Amino acid sequence: MQGGGVSGFHNAPVTRAIVLASGLLSVVFSVNRRARALGLSYQDIIKNFRVWRIFASVFAFQSTPELMFGLYLLYYFRVFERQMGSNKYSVFSLFAIAVSLPLEILSLVLLKGMLFR
């Protein structure tokens, strides 16, 4: 066991919600065989305006190894939530998502599928 700290999601409700949402979305999309469709593409976002894919791409993983590694990292972030507090950690998480999503969409628009064929 690492250190002598508290295990599990004790005092980490935001991390628990993110881990559960990511795990459930990933499993649901993989059962429906739509996990490969979670990535962002220029046609889906700009031309077809499928906004749900933007939010699904944030929380869902495309493959089982990615899911296992990603959920482990998200689970480890409970340590940061305990140090910062749930309010600050939730604001940090929302800020990171709010900054990264427009940057991802901007990169799709600027590259226009040049690298993603």
Short mmCIF file of N, CA and C in Angstrom, two decimals, residues 40-105:
data_model
loop_
_atom_site.label_atom_id
_atom_site.label_comp_id
_atom_site.label_asym_id
_atom_site.label_seq_id
_atom_site.Cartn_x
_atom_site.Cartn_y
_atom_site.Cartn_z
N LEU A 40 -12.83 13.14 -31.94
CA LEU A 40 -13.31 14.33 -32.63
C LEU A 40 -12.84 14.33 -34.08
N SER A 41 -13.74 14.68 -34.97
CA SER A 41 -13.38 14.83 -36.38
C SER A 41 -14.02 16.10 -36.92
N TYR A 42 -13.43 16.64 -37.95
CA TYR A 42 -13.91 17.90 -38.54
C TYR A 42 -15.33 17.72 -39.08
N GLN A 43 -15.61 16.61 -39.77
CA GLN A 43 -16.93 16.39 -40.35
C GLN A 43 -18.00 16.29 -39.27
N ASP A 44 -17.72 15.58 -38.20
CA ASP A 44 -18.73 15.40 -37.16
C ASP A 44 -19.01 16.68 -36.38
N ILE A 45 -17.99 17.44 -36.10
CA ILE A 45 -18.17 18.62 -35.25
C ILE A 45 -18.61 19.84 -36.04
N ILE A 46 -17.93 20.16 -37.12
CA ILE A 46 -18.19 21.40 -37.85
C ILE A 46 -19.29 21.23 -38.90
N LYS A 47 -19.17 20.22 -39.76
CA LYS A 47 -20.13 20.07 -40.85
C LYS A 47 -21.46 19.48 -40.39
N ASN A 48 -21.43 18.43 -39.60
CA ASN A 48 -22.67 17.75 -39.18
C ASN A 48 -23.21 18.27 -37.85
N PHE A 49 -22.42 19.06 -37.16
CA PHE A 49 -22.80 19.71 -35.89
C PHE A 49 -23.34 18.71 -34.87
N ARG A 50 -22.56 17.71 -34.58
CA ARG A 50 -22.90 16.72 -33.55
C ARG A 50 -22.20 17.12 -32.26
N VAL A 51 -22.85 17.98 -31.51
CA VAL A 51 -22.26 18.56 -30.31
C VAL A 51 -22.05 17.50 -29.23
N TRP A 52 -22.89 16.48 -29.18
CA TRP A 52 -22.77 15.46 -28.14
C TRP A 52 -21.42 14.76 -28.20
N ARG A 53 -20.80 14.70 -29.40
CA ARG A 53 -19.50 14.04 -29.52
C ARG A 53 -18.40 14.82 -28.81
N ILE A 54 -18.57 16.13 -28.72
CA ILE A 54 -17.58 16.95 -28.01
C ILE A 54 -17.54 16.53 -26.54
N PHE A 55 -18.69 16.43 -25.93
CA PHE A 55 -18.75 16.10 -24.51
C PHE A 55 -18.44 14.63 -24.24
N ALA A 56 -18.85 13.76 -25.16
CA ALA A 56 -18.53 12.34 -25.00
C ALA A 56 -17.04 12.10 -25.13
N SER A 57 -16.38 12.86 -25.98
CA SER A 57 -14.94 12.67 -26.16
C SER A 57 -14.14 13.10 -24.93
N VAL A 58 -14.72 13.95 -24.11
CA VAL A 58 -14.04 14.39 -22.89
C VAL A 58 -14.05 13.28 -21.84
N PHE A 59 -15.16 12.59 -21.71
CA PHE A 59 -15.33 11.67 -20.59
C PHE A 59 -15.18 10.20 -20.92
N ALA A 60 -15.21 9.82 -22.19
CA ALA A 60 -15.17 8.40 -22.53
C ALA A 60 -13.82 8.03 -23.15
N PHE A 61 -13.42 6.78 -22.92
CA PHE A 61 -12.18 6.25 -23.48
C PHE A 61 -12.52 5.30 -24.62
N GLN A 62 -11.60 5.17 -25.59
CA GLN A 62 -11.89 4.41 -26.80
C GLN A 62 -11.50 2.94 -26.71
N SER A 63 -10.54 2.58 -25.90
CA SER A 63 -10.09 1.19 -25.85
C SER A 63 -9.94 0.76 -24.38
N THR A 64 -9.84 -0.55 -24.20
CA THR A 64 -9.73 -1.08 -22.84
C THR A 64 -8.43 -0.65 -22.15
N PRO A 65 -7.26 -0.73 -22.81
CA PRO A 65 -6.05 -0.25 -22.12
C PRO A 65 -6.11 1.24 -21.78
N GLU A 66 -6.68 2.02 -22.69
CA GLU A 66 -6.85 3.45 -22.43
C GLU A 66 -7.79 3.66 -21.25
N LEU A 67 -8.84 2.86 -21.18
CA LEU A 67 -9.79 2.95 -20.08
C LEU A 67 -9.13 2.62 -18.74
N MET A 68 -8.37 1.54 -18.70
CA MET A 68 -7.74 1.13 -17.44
C MET A 68 -6.72 2.17 -16.97
N PHE A 69 -5.86 2.61 -17.87
CA PHE A 69 -4.84 3.60 -17.50
C PHE A 69 -5.48 4.93 -17.14
N GLY A 70 -6.47 5.35 -17.92
CA GLY A 70 -7.15 6.63 -17.66
C GLY A 70 -7.90 6.63 -16.34
N LEU A 71 -8.61 5.54 -16.05
CA LEU A 71 -9.33 5.48 -14.78
C LEU A 71 -8.38 5.43 -13.60
N TYR A 72 -7.23 4.77 -13.77
CA TYR A 72 -6.24 4.76 -12.69
C TYR A 72 -5.72 6.18 -12.43
N LEU A 73 -5.42 6.91 -13.50
CA LEU A 73 -4.95 8.29 -13.31
C LEU A 73 -6.02 9.16 -12.67
N LEU A 74 -7.25 9.02 -13.14
CA LEU A 74 -8.34 9.80 -12.54
C LEU A 74 -8.53 9.43 -11.07
N TYR A 75 -8.40 8.15 -10.76
CA TYR A 75 -8.51 7.70 -9.37
C TYR A 75 -7.39 8.30 -8.52
N TYR A 76 -6.21 8.41 -9.09
CA TYR A 76 -5.07 8.97 -8.36
C TYR A 76 -5.27 10.46 -8.08
N PHE A 77 -6.04 11.14 -8.91
CA PHE A 77 -6.27 12.57 -8.73
C PHE A 77 -7.07 12.88 -7.47
N ARG A 78 -7.63 11.86 -6.81
CA ARG A 78 -8.35 12.08 -5.56
C ARG A 78 -7.43 12.70 -4.52
N VAL A 79 -6.14 12.42 -4.63
CA VAL A 79 -5.16 12.99 -3.70
C VAL A 79 -5.13 14.52 -3.85
N PHE A 80 -5.16 14.99 -5.10
CA PHE A 80 -5.17 16.44 -5.35
C PHE A 80 -6.46 17.06 -4.85
N GLU A 81 -7.56 16.36 -5.04
CA GLU A 81 -8.84 16.90 -4.56
C GLU A 81 -8.84 17.03 -3.05
N ARG A 82 -8.27 16.07 -2.37
CA ARG A 82 -8.21 16.14 -0.90
C ARG A 82 -7.33 17.30 -0.44
N GLN A 83 -6.24 17.56 -1.17
CA GLN A 83 -5.35 18.65 -0.79
C GLN A 83 -5.96 20.01 -1.10
N MET A 84 -6.61 20.13 -2.26
CA MET A 84 -7.15 21.42 -2.70
C MET A 84 -8.52 21.71 -2.11
N GLY A 85 -9.27 20.66 -1.86
CA GLY A 85 -10.67 20.81 -1.48
C GLY A 85 -11.54 20.58 -2.70
N SER A 86 -12.74 20.10 -2.47
CA SER A 86 -13.63 19.73 -3.58
C SER A 86 -14.06 20.92 -4.42
N ASN A 87 -14.31 22.06 -3.78
CA ASN A 87 -14.74 23.23 -4.54
C ASN A 87 -13.66 23.71 -5.50
N LYS A 88 -12.46 23.87 -5.02
CA LYS A 88 -11.37 24.33 -5.89
C LYS A 88 -11.05 23.30 -6.96
N TYR A 89 -11.11 22.04 -6.61
CA TYR A 89 -10.82 20.97 -7.58
C TYR A 89 -11.87 20.93 -8.67
N SER A 90 -13.15 21.12 -8.32
CA SER A 90 -14.19 21.12 -9.35
C SER A 90 -14.05 22.32 -10.27
N VAL A 91 -13.69 23.47 -9.73
CA VAL A 91 -13.46 24.65 -10.57
C VAL A 91 -12.25 24.42 -11.48
N PHE A 92 -11.21 23.82 -10.93
CA PHE A 92 -10.04 23.50 -11.74
C PHE A 92 -10.39 22.53 -12.87
N SER A 93 -11.18 21.51 -12.57
CA SER A 93 -11.57 20.53 -13.59
C SER A 93 -12.42 21.18 -14.68
N LEU A 94 -13.40 21.97 -14.29
CA LEU A 94 -14.23 22.65 -15.27
C LEU A 94 -13.42 23.64 -16.10
N PHE A 95 -12.48 24.34 -15.48
CA PHE A 95 -11.63 25.27 -16.21
C PHE A 95 -10.75 24.53 -17.22
N ALA A 96 -10.19 23.41 -16.82
CA ALA A 96 -9.36 22.62 -17.74
C ALA A 96 -10.17 22.13 -18.93
N ILE A 97 -11.39 21.69 -18.69
CA ILE A 97 -12.26 21.24 -19.79
C ILE A 97 -12.65 22.42 -20.67
N ALA A 98 -12.99 23.55 -20.05
CA ALA A 98 -13.42 24.72 -20.80
C ALA A 98 -12.30 25.31 -21.66
N VAL A 99 -11.07 25.14 -21.26
CA VAL A 99 -9.96 25.65 -22.05
C VAL A 99 -9.55 24.65 -23.12
N SER A 100 -9.55 23.36 -22.79
CA SER A 100 -9.06 22.36 -23.73
C SER A 100 -10.03 22.11 -24.89
N LEU A 101 -11.32 22.14 -24.64
CA LEU A 101 -12.28 21.88 -25.71
C LEU A 101 -12.20 22.90 -26.85
N PRO A 102 -12.23 24.20 -26.57
CA PRO A 102 -12.09 25.15 -27.69
C PRO A 102 -10.75 25.02 -28.42
N LEU A 103 -9.69 24.67 -27.69
CA LEU A 103 -8.40 24.47 -28.35
C LEU A 103 -8.43 23.26 -29.28
N GLU A 104 -9.10 22.19 -28.86
CA GLU A 104 -9.24 21.01 -29.72
C GLU A 104 -10.06 21.33 -30.96
N ILE A 105 -11.15 22.05 -30.78
CA ILE A 105 -12.00 22.41 -31.91
C ILE A 105 -11.28 23.37 -32.84
#
